[in-house]
mmCIF file of C-alpha atoms in Angstrom:
data_model
loop_
_atom_site.group_PDB
_atom_site.id
_atom_site.type_symbol
_atom_site.label_atom_id
_atom_site.label_comp_id
_atom_site.label_asym_id
_atom_site.label_seq_id
_atom_site.Cartn_x
_atom_site.Cartn_y
_atom_site.Cartn_z
ATOM 1 C CA UNK A 1 -37.893 26.804 -10.705
ATOM 2 C CA UNK A 2 -41.027 25.444 -9.424
ATOM 3 C CA UNK A 3 -41.684 24.435 -5.862
ATOM 4 C CA UNK A 4 -42.068 21.118 -6.414
ATOM 5 C CA UNK A 5 -38.572 20.821 -7.778
ATOM 6 C CA UNK A 6 -37.092 22.702 -5.057
ATOM 7 C CA UNK A 7 -38.558 20.110 -2.284
ATOM 8 C CA UNK A 8 -36.273 17.479 -3.835
ATOM 9 C CA UNK A 9 -32.820 18.219 -2.086
ATOM 10 C CA UNK A 10 -29.848 17.095 -4.148
ATOM 11 C CA UNK A 11 -27.729 14.799 -2.176
ATOM 12 C CA UNK A 12 -24.448 14.919 -4.365
ATOM 13 C CA UNK A 13 -23.458 18.879 -5.289
ATOM 14 C CA UNK A 14 -20.870 20.923 -4.395
ATOM 15 C CA UNK A 15 -21.378 22.315 -0.929
ATOM 16 C CA UNK A 16 -18.706 24.067 1.470
ATOM 17 C CA UNK A 17 -16.255 22.465 3.907
ATOM 18 C CA UNK A 18 -14.921 24.029 6.659
ATOM 19 C CA UNK A 19 -11.515 22.584 8.075
ATOM 20 C CA UNK A 20 -11.535 22.013 11.478
ATOM 21 C CA UNK A 21 -8.404 20.262 12.363
ATOM 22 C CA UNK A 22 -5.273 19.391 10.238
ATOM 23 C CA UNK A 23 -2.853 16.552 11.396
ATOM 24 C CA UNK A 24 0.743 16.165 10.211
ATOM 25 C CA UNK A 25 1.066 12.487 9.575
ATOM 26 C CA UNK A 26 4.106 12.038 7.660
ATOM 27 C CA UNK A 27 6.512 14.753 6.139
ATOM 28 C CA UNK A 28 4.583 14.551 2.481
ATOM 29 C CA UNK A 29 1.114 13.839 4.361
ATOM 30 C CA UNK A 30 -1.620 15.513 6.257
ATOM 31 C CA UNK A 31 -5.098 14.615 7.577
ATOM 32 C CA UNK A 32 -7.924 17.258 7.126
ATOM 33 C CA UNK A 33 -10.832 17.141 8.975
ATOM 34 C CA UNK A 34 -13.681 18.931 7.438
ATOM 35 C CA UNK A 35 -16.878 20.451 8.986
ATOM 36 C CA UNK A 36 -19.437 19.897 6.249
ATOM 37 C CA UNK A 37 -23.153 21.174 7.244
ATOM 38 C CA UNK A 38 -25.627 18.328 6.516
ATOM 39 C CA UNK A 39 -22.975 15.819 5.986
ATOM 40 C CA UNK A 40 -25.102 12.656 4.938
ATOM 41 C CA UNK A 41 -22.833 10.097 6.131
ATOM 42 C CA UNK A 42 -20.585 7.737 4.039
ATOM 43 C CA UNK A 43 -19.596 3.948 3.754
ATOM 44 C CA UNK A 44 -15.861 2.908 4.248
ATOM 45 C CA UNK A 45 -13.856 3.001 0.983
ATOM 46 C CA UNK A 46 -15.884 5.861 -0.782
ATOM 47 C CA UNK A 47 -13.891 9.310 -1.580
ATOM 48 C CA UNK A 48 -15.119 12.931 -2.216
ATOM 49 C CA UNK A 49 -14.264 15.700 -4.805
ATOM 50 C CA UNK A 50 -12.460 18.213 -3.136
ATOM 51 C CA UNK A 51 -12.808 21.650 -5.024
ATOM 52 C CA UNK A 52 -10.323 24.736 -4.835
ATOM 53 C CA UNK A 53 -11.310 27.885 -6.382
ATOM 54 C CA UNK A 54 -8.778 30.922 -6.992
ATOM 55 C CA UNK A 55 -9.144 34.560 -6.802
ATOM 56 C CA UNK A 56 -9.785 34.646 -10.806
ATOM 57 C CA UNK A 57 -12.599 31.842 -10.503
ATOM 58 C CA UNK A 58 -9.795 29.185 -11.725
ATOM 59 C CA UNK A 59 -11.088 25.781 -10.464
ATOM 60 C CA UNK A 60 -9.005 22.976 -9.586
ATOM 61 C CA UNK A 61 -10.697 19.347 -8.574
ATOM 62 C CA UNK A 62 -9.515 16.285 -6.973
ATOM 63 C CA UNK A 63 -10.787 12.879 -5.784
ATOM 64 C CA UNK A 64 -9.799 11.977 -2.036
ATOM 65 C CA UNK A 65 -10.360 8.949 -0.226
ATOM 66 C CA UNK A 66 -12.001 9.421 3.160
ATOM 67 C CA UNK A 67 -9.670 8.185 5.904
ATOM 68 C CA UNK A 68 -12.613 8.296 8.599
ATOM 69 C CA UNK A 69 -14.921 5.043 9.300
ATOM 70 C CA UNK A 70 -18.915 5.649 8.839
ATOM 71 C CA UNK A 71 -18.834 5.435 12.683
ATOM 72 C CA UNK A 72 -16.338 8.554 13.182
ATOM 73 C CA UNK A 73 -19.450 10.601 12.016
ATOM 74 C CA UNK A 74 -17.105 13.090 10.300
ATOM 75 C CA UNK A 75 -15.462 13.751 6.882
ATOM 76 C CA UNK A 76 -11.803 13.209 7.309
ATOM 77 C CA UNK A 77 -9.256 12.997 4.096
ATOM 78 C CA UNK A 78 -5.760 12.098 4.047
ATOM 79 C CA UNK A 79 -3.723 13.939 1.398
ATOM 80 C CA UNK A 80 -0.186 13.356 0.206
ATOM 81 C CA UNK A 81 1.432 16.107 -1.414
ATOM 82 C CA UNK A 82 2.696 15.909 -5.005
ATOM 83 C CA UNK A 83 5.154 18.309 -5.721
ATOM 84 C CA UNK A 84 3.879 19.661 -8.980
ATOM 85 C CA UNK A 85 0.741 19.159 -8.048
ATOM 86 C CA UNK A 86 -1.869 21.975 -8.186
ATOM 87 C CA UNK A 87 -4.050 21.194 -4.864
ATOM 88 C CA UNK A 88 -2.345 18.371 -2.827
ATOM 89 C CA UNK A 89 0.393 21.460 -1.871
ATOM 90 C CA UNK A 90 -2.230 23.383 -0.619
ATOM 91 C CA UNK A 91 -4.136 21.020 1.411
ATOM 92 C CA UNK A 92 -0.798 19.254 2.942
ATOM 93 C CA UNK A 93 1.233 22.472 3.698
ATOM 94 C CA UNK A 94 -1.159 25.324 3.734
ATOM 95 C CA UNK A 95 -4.708 24.721 4.808
ATOM 96 C CA UNK A 96 -5.408 25.806 8.286
ATOM 97 C CA UNK A 97 -8.241 25.398 10.599
ATOM 98 C CA UNK A 98 -11.324 27.761 9.480
ATOM 99 C CA UNK A 99 -10.084 27.642 5.780
ATOM 100 C CA UNK A 100 -13.029 26.713 3.339
ATOM 101 C CA UNK A 101 -13.148 24.342 0.470
ATOM 102 C CA UNK A 102 -15.857 23.003 -1.475
ATOM 103 C CA UNK A 103 -16.697 19.158 -1.210
ATOM 104 C CA UNK A 104 -18.798 16.945 -3.486
ATOM 105 C CA UNK A 105 -19.882 13.766 -1.995
ATOM 106 C CA UNK A 106 -19.295 10.890 -0.470
ATOM 107 C CA UNK A 107 -19.507 9.274 -3.974
ATOM 108 C CA UNK A 108 -18.873 5.652 -4.956
ATOM 109 C CA UNK A 109 -20.171 2.430 -4.177
ATOM 110 C CA UNK A 110 -18.080 0.006 -5.860
ATOM 111 C CA UNK A 111 -14.495 0.333 -3.913
ATOM 112 C CA UNK A 112 -16.792 -0.055 -0.228
ATOM 113 C CA UNK A 113 -16.681 -2.647 2.434
ATOM 114 C CA UNK A 114 -19.149 -3.105 5.049
ATOM 115 C CA UNK A 115 -19.280 -6.065 7.876
ATOM 116 C CA UNK A 116 -22.614 -7.104 5.997
ATOM 117 C CA UNK A 117 -20.281 -8.203 3.001
ATOM 118 C CA UNK A 118 -18.289 -10.682 5.473
ATOM 119 C CA UNK A 119 -14.705 -11.602 4.831
ATOM 120 C CA UNK A 120 -12.186 -12.352 5.374
ATOM 121 C CA UNK A 121 -11.159 -9.025 4.738
ATOM 122 C CA UNK A 122 -7.891 -8.551 2.700
ATOM 123 C CA UNK A 123 -6.714 -5.175 2.155
ATOM 124 C CA UNK A 124 -3.599 -4.297 0.013
ATOM 125 C CA UNK A 125 -2.235 -0.800 -0.093
ATOM 126 C CA UNK A 126 0.676 1.143 -1.629
ATOM 127 C CA UNK A 127 1.641 4.481 -0.167
ATOM 128 C CA UNK A 128 -1.095 6.735 0.440
ATOM 129 C CA UNK A 129 -3.378 3.903 -0.910
ATOM 130 C CA UNK A 130 -3.942 3.098 2.734
ATOM 131 C CA UNK A 131 -6.209 5.785 3.009
ATOM 132 C CA UNK A 132 -9.738 4.200 2.064
ATOM 133 C CA UNK A 133 -8.268 0.682 3.781
ATOM 134 C CA UNK A 134 -7.676 2.561 6.831
ATOM 135 C CA UNK A 135 -11.315 3.520 6.855
ATOM 136 C CA UNK A 136 -12.606 0.225 6.015
ATOM 137 C CA UNK A 137 -10.157 -1.310 9.267
ATOM 138 C CA UNK A 138 -11.891 1.618 11.666
ATOM 139 C CA UNK A 139 -15.104 0.453 10.453
ATOM 140 C CA UNK A 140 -14.149 -3.129 11.269
ATOM 141 C CA UNK A 141 -13.102 -2.384 14.445
ATOM 142 C CA UNK A 142 -16.029 0.601 15.341
ATOM 143 C CA UNK A 143 -18.527 -1.915 14.378
ATOM 144 C CA UNK A 144 -16.982 -4.805 16.522
ATOM 145 C CA UNK A 145 -16.576 -7.185 13.929
ATOM 146 C CA UNK A 146 -15.020 -10.487 14.355
ATOM 147 C CA UNK A 147 -14.443 -11.265 10.455
ATOM 148 C CA UNK A 148 -10.596 -11.600 9.819
ATOM 149 C CA UNK A 149 -8.766 -8.998 8.502
ATOM 150 C CA UNK A 150 -5.379 -8.421 7.272
ATOM 151 C CA UNK A 151 -3.408 -5.508 5.580
ATOM 152 C CA UNK A 152 -0.477 -5.626 3.510
ATOM 153 C CA UNK A 153 1.237 -2.381 3.025
ATOM 154 C CA UNK A 154 3.923 -1.101 0.921
ATOM 155 C CA UNK A 155 5.847 1.689 1.747
ATOM 156 C CA UNK A 156 9.061 3.594 0.673
ATOM 157 C CA UNK A 157 10.283 3.869 4.116
ATOM 158 C CA UNK A 158 8.965 3.689 7.622
ATOM 159 C CA UNK A 159 8.852 7.237 8.083
ATOM 160 C CA UNK A 160 6.363 7.509 5.327
ATOM 161 C CA UNK A 161 3.827 5.062 6.701
ATOM 162 C CA UNK A 162 0.488 7.209 7.603
ATOM 163 C CA UNK A 163 -1.511 6.033 10.742
ATOM 164 C CA UNK A 164 1.773 4.403 12.122
ATOM 165 C CA UNK A 165 0.669 4.220 15.630
ATOM 166 C CA UNK A 166 -2.938 3.274 14.665
ATOM 167 C CA UNK A 167 -1.923 0.529 12.490
ATOM 168 C CA UNK A 168 -0.547 -1.460 15.341
ATOM 169 C CA UNK A 169 -3.495 -2.348 16.961
ATOM 170 C CA UNK A 170 -4.222 -4.310 13.384
ATOM 171 C CA UNK A 171 -2.906 -7.415 11.203
ATOM 172 C CA UNK A 172 -0.507 -5.547 9.342
ATOM 173 C CA UNK A 173 2.382 -7.120 7.246
ATOM 174 C CA UNK A 174 4.957 -4.285 5.878
ATOM 175 C CA UNK A 175 7.182 -4.059 3.284
ATOM 176 C CA UNK A 176 9.728 -1.219 2.693
ATOM 177 C CA UNK A 177 10.908 -0.712 -0.920
ATOM 178 C CA UNK A 178 13.771 1.985 -0.262
ATOM 179 C CA UNK A 179 14.919 1.853 3.268
ATOM 180 C CA UNK A 180 14.251 -0.468 6.249
ATOM 181 C CA UNK A 181 14.484 0.133 10.178
ATOM 182 C CA UNK A 182 17.415 -0.939 11.494
ATOM 183 C CA UNK A 183 17.806 -4.986 12.577
ATOM 184 C CA UNK A 184 14.820 -5.478 9.748
ATOM 185 C CA UNK A 185 13.805 -8.917 9.254
ATOM 186 C CA UNK A 186 10.557 -8.409 7.227
ATOM 187 C CA UNK A 187 10.071 -7.608 3.539
ATOM 188 C CA UNK A 188 11.979 -5.233 1.736
ATOM 189 C CA UNK A 189 10.779 -5.392 -1.723
ATOM 190 C CA UNK A 190 8.010 -4.477 -3.993
ATOM 191 C CA UNK A 191 5.060 -6.867 -3.607
ATOM 192 C CA UNK A 192 5.269 -9.738 -5.607
ATOM 193 C CA UNK A 193 3.362 -13.069 -5.563
ATOM 194 C CA UNK A 194 5.293 -15.083 -3.065
ATOM 195 C CA UNK A 195 4.704 -11.976 -0.749
ATOM 196 C CA UNK A 196 1.101 -12.179 -1.601
ATOM 197 C CA UNK A 197 0.939 -16.020 -1.108
ATOM 198 C CA UNK A 198 2.827 -15.795 2.313
ATOM 199 C CA UNK A 199 1.211 -12.920 3.710
ATOM 200 C CA UNK A 200 -2.594 -13.266 2.806
ATOM 201 C CA UNK A 201 -5.459 -15.553 2.450
ATOM 202 C CA UNK A 202 -5.369 -18.482 0.431
ATOM 203 C CA UNK A 203 -8.070 -18.402 -2.521
ATOM 204 C CA UNK A 204 -10.008 -21.240 -1.125
ATOM 205 C CA UNK A 205 -10.738 -19.012 1.927
ATOM 206 C CA UNK A 206 -12.604 -16.645 -0.536
ATOM 207 C CA UNK A 207 -11.240 -13.217 0.757
ATOM 208 C CA UNK A 208 -12.764 -10.318 -0.072
ATOM 209 C CA UNK A 209 -9.934 -8.291 -1.735
ATOM 210 C CA UNK A 210 -9.386 -4.533 -1.712
ATOM 211 C CA UNK A 211 -6.379 -3.093 -3.685
ATOM 212 C CA UNK A 212 -5.400 0.731 -3.296
ATOM 213 C CA UNK A 213 -2.166 2.464 -4.616
ATOM 214 C CA UNK A 214 -0.564 3.761 -7.737
ATOM 215 C CA UNK A 215 -1.514 2.724 -11.003
ATOM 216 C CA UNK A 216 1.387 0.121 -11.209
ATOM 217 C CA UNK A 217 1.343 -0.740 -8.158
ATOM 218 C CA UNK A 218 -2.557 -1.978 -8.407
ATOM 219 C CA UNK A 219 -2.161 -3.627 -11.670
ATOM 220 C CA UNK A 220 0.818 -5.516 -10.679
ATOM 221 C CA UNK A 221 -0.781 -6.951 -7.360
ATOM 222 C CA UNK A 222 -4.170 -7.469 -9.263
ATOM 223 C CA UNK A 223 -2.464 -9.249 -11.887
ATOM 224 C CA UNK A 224 -0.433 -11.531 -9.175
ATOM 225 C CA UNK A 225 -3.893 -12.165 -7.289
ATOM 226 C CA UNK A 226 -5.149 -13.898 -10.233
ATOM 227 C CA UNK A 227 -2.475 -15.825 -11.337
ATOM 228 C CA UNK A 228 -2.290 -17.170 -7.519
ATOM 229 C CA UNK A 229 -6.086 -18.313 -8.295
ATOM 230 C CA UNK A 230 -8.130 -15.336 -6.204
ATOM 231 C CA UNK A 231 -11.409 -14.903 -8.188
ATOM 232 C CA UNK A 232 -11.316 -11.449 -10.191
ATOM 233 C CA UNK A 233 -14.946 -11.018 -9.142
ATOM 234 C CA UNK A 234 -13.783 -10.543 -5.629
ATOM 235 C CA UNK A 235 -10.816 -8.230 -6.056
ATOM 236 C CA UNK A 236 -11.762 -4.373 -6.215
ATOM 237 C CA UNK A 237 -9.088 -1.902 -7.076
ATOM 238 C CA UNK A 238 -8.626 1.899 -6.746
ATOM 239 C CA UNK A 239 -5.887 3.318 -8.461
ATOM 240 C CA UNK A 240 -4.541 6.821 -8.135
ATOM 241 C CA UNK A 241 -2.601 8.152 -11.002
ATOM 242 C CA UNK A 242 -1.049 10.945 -12.472
ATOM 243 C CA UNK A 243 -4.401 13.009 -12.337
ATOM 244 C CA UNK A 244 -3.868 13.371 -8.772
ATOM 245 C CA UNK A 245 -2.279 16.467 -7.095
ATOM 246 C CA UNK B 1 -2.051 9.249 -19.420
ATOM 247 C CA UNK B 2 -2.288 6.903 -16.641
ATOM 248 C CA UNK B 3 -6.123 5.626 -16.408
ATOM 249 C CA UNK B 4 -7.719 5.195 -12.903
ATOM 250 C CA UNK B 5 -11.042 2.759 -12.189
ATOM 251 C CA UNK B 6 -14.532 3.612 -13.092
ATOM 252 C CA UNK B 7 -15.123 4.701 -9.468
ATOM 253 C CA UNK B 8 -12.985 7.771 -10.078
ATOM 254 C CA UNK B 9 -16.190 9.020 -12.388
ATOM 255 C CA UNK B 10 -18.404 8.382 -9.182
ATOM 256 C CA UNK B 11 -18.616 12.446 -8.623
ATOM 257 C CA UNK B 12 -19.943 13.539 -11.716
ATOM 258 C CA UNK B 13 -21.875 10.205 -12.354
ATOM 259 C CA UNK B 14 -23.517 10.943 -8.893
ATOM 260 C CA UNK B 15 -24.522 14.466 -10.170
ATOM 261 C CA UNK B 16 -26.991 12.871 -12.714
ATOM 262 C CA UNK B 17 -28.028 9.397 -11.532
ATOM 263 C CA UNK B 18 -29.942 9.190 -8.177
ATOM 264 C CA UNK B 19 -28.921 5.626 -7.909
ATOM 265 C CA UNK B 20 -25.563 4.510 -7.206
ATOM 266 C CA UNK B 21 -24.151 4.295 -10.735
ATOM 267 C CA UNK B 22 -20.566 2.648 -10.016
ATOM 268 C CA UNK B 23 -22.122 -0.571 -9.341
ATOM 269 C CA UNK B 24 -24.496 -0.466 -12.547
ATOM 270 C CA UNK B 25 -23.821 -3.111 -15.038
ATOM 271 C CA UNK B 26 -22.517 -1.334 -18.260
ATOM 272 C CA UNK B 27 -22.954 -3.309 -21.454
ATOM 273 C CA UNK B 28 -20.382 -2.114 -24.113
ATOM 274 C CA UNK B 29 -22.107 -0.801 -27.497
ATOM 275 C CA UNK B 30 -18.727 -1.511 -29.260
ATOM 276 C CA UNK B 31 -17.939 -5.180 -28.182
ATOM 277 C CA UNK B 32 -20.806 -6.150 -26.168
ATOM 278 C CA UNK B 33 -18.875 -7.006 -22.790
ATOM 279 C CA UNK B 34 -20.690 -5.923 -19.293
ATOM 280 C CA UNK B 35 -19.281 -5.595 -16.010
ATOM 281 C CA UNK B 36 -19.660 -2.848 -12.961
ATOM 282 C CA UNK B 37 -19.259 0.605 -14.222
ATOM 283 C CA UNK B 38 -16.532 0.760 -11.380
ATOM 284 C CA UNK B 39 -14.352 -1.944 -13.002
ATOM 285 C CA UNK B 40 -14.104 0.029 -16.175
ATOM 286 C CA UNK B 41 -11.303 2.261 -17.099
ATOM 287 C CA UNK B 42 -11.727 6.209 -16.249
ATOM 288 C CA UNK B 43 -9.459 8.784 -17.875
ATOM 289 C CA UNK B 44 -10.265 12.196 -15.499
ATOM 290 C CA UNK B 45 -8.939 15.452 -16.735
ATOM 291 C CA UNK B 46 -10.188 19.354 -15.921
ATOM 292 C CA UNK B 47 -11.544 19.056 -19.235
ATOM 293 C CA UNK B 48 -13.730 16.310 -18.286
ATOM 294 C CA UNK B 49 -13.990 12.099 -17.468
ATOM 295 C CA UNK B 50 -14.287 9.459 -20.298
ATOM 296 C CA UNK B 51 -15.136 6.099 -18.911
ATOM 297 C CA UNK B 52 -13.713 3.206 -21.219
ATOM 298 C CA UNK B 53 -14.762 -0.132 -21.656
ATOM 299 C CA UNK B 54 -12.269 -2.565 -19.755
ATOM 300 C CA UNK B 55 -12.302 -4.827 -22.521
ATOM 301 C CA UNK B 56 -12.165 -3.051 -25.735
ATOM 302 C CA UNK B 57 -11.126 0.150 -24.854
ATOM 303 C CA UNK B 58 -14.272 1.931 -26.570
ATOM 304 C CA UNK B 59 -15.718 5.355 -24.697
ATOM 305 C CA UNK B 60 -18.569 4.171 -22.749
ATOM 306 C CA UNK B 61 -19.481 7.639 -21.016
ATOM 307 C CA UNK B 62 -18.123 10.966 -21.997
ATOM 308 C CA UNK B 63 -18.963 13.636 -19.045
ATOM 309 C CA UNK B 64 -18.018 17.096 -18.989
ATOM 310 C CA UNK B 65 -18.602 19.744 -16.235
ATOM 311 C CA UNK B 66 -19.034 22.928 -17.918
ATOM 312 C CA UNK B 67 -19.719 25.831 -15.523
ATOM 313 C CA UNK B 68 -23.024 25.014 -13.881
ATOM 314 C CA UNK B 69 -24.007 22.429 -16.493
ATOM 315 C CA UNK B 70 -23.054 18.652 -16.993
ATOM 316 C CA UNK B 71 -22.785 17.113 -20.251
ATOM 317 C CA UNK B 72 -23.194 13.332 -20.871
ATOM 318 C CA UNK B 73 -22.129 11.306 -24.351
ATOM 319 C CA UNK B 74 -23.331 7.735 -23.422
ATOM 320 C CA UNK B 75 -23.339 6.695 -27.300
ATOM 321 C CA UNK B 76 -20.926 4.041 -26.406
ATOM 322 C CA UNK B 77 -23.218 2.374 -23.770
ATOM 323 C CA UNK B 78 -25.630 -0.173 -25.012
ATOM 324 C CA UNK B 79 -27.303 -0.765 -21.817
ATOM 325 C CA UNK B 80 -27.085 0.238 -18.297
ATOM 326 C CA UNK B 81 -28.595 -1.551 -15.601
ATOM 327 C CA UNK B 82 -28.788 0.231 -12.247
ATOM 328 C CA UNK B 83 -30.102 -1.279 -8.721
ATOM 329 C CA UNK B 84 -33.736 0.350 -7.922
ATOM 330 C CA UNK B 85 -33.630 1.845 -4.579
ATOM 331 C CA UNK B 86 -29.942 0.958 -3.981
#
C-alpha cells in the first residue's frame, strides 16, 4: 500500500470497543457503555454493527441502535435478549466491564433526527424499538430544543419498559399489550389508528415521525399513519426483525 | 424471512461509499421507481445483505463480506444519486 493511500484514514471500519459499564435495564435488556478509541461522534438515531469472534474464528455480527445522545459523547447501546440469539444473550447477560468486542460505525443517515430538521417530533416505539428514539429525546433535551416532542411507547408490561425512570421527564403515552399496572386507566392494546389519532400530532401539524420496533409493529403503524393522512415522506421507519439476536 | 429497512445495510455500504449511502436516491433498473435507499427493503443474513426495490422487489444491491473483501453486485440499480459532501 502506498503512503498516499494510507494517509486516507477509513472512518467506517471495524475497530475494538471496550465495555466500560453494563447497566441492567429490564429482566431482558442491558445497556452497554462502550469505550471506542477515536470515536467520531454520532447523530441521534444512527446504529452500529457489533461483531463477536469465537475462539475458532467464527464471526457473528448484529446491528444495534445507539442509545446515547450525540451530546453524551460516548457510544452506548441497549440490547434486548433473544433467547435463541447468537449475540444478544452474551451482550445482555455475560458482558462485563473490560470485555472487548468489535464495532463498525456509527452508520446510517436515514433514520436520524437533529434539531435542525424541526418538528413537531413524534416518536412511536414498540418494545426495544425505544432505543434510537431515546437517543433522539436525549438529543432534544441536551440541545435545549423547544420543538414539541411526543413518544408513544408500546410494551408488553411495565417491567419491560427500558429507560423507565428517565422517560418520566418527557411527554410519553404508554400502551401495555399483556399486563397493566394496578388501577391502570390508560391504553391496554396494540397501537391502532384511534390511539395514534388521540395521542399524536395531527397531519396538519406536519410532524416528523420516526417508528421503530418489530417488523409487524412498524408496518401496522406506518399503514395506519398513512390512512390517517400523514405524508409518508415524513414517516421514517426502522424495523428489527428475525435477523436480530 | 423477515425484511428490514434499507438503513439496515448502512454498515456494509459505509465500507464502500465515502458519502452517506442510505439517503442516496436509487432508481430501480427493473421498474424505474426511485426513492431513498434507507426506505428500500433489506434482507440481512450471515451470507450477506440484499437490498430490494420497495415497489417491485427486484434486488437493487447485493453485498457480501467475505473475510477481508466486500463484494457488491449492483446490476439492479439504474442510477444512484448521492449528496456530495453530505
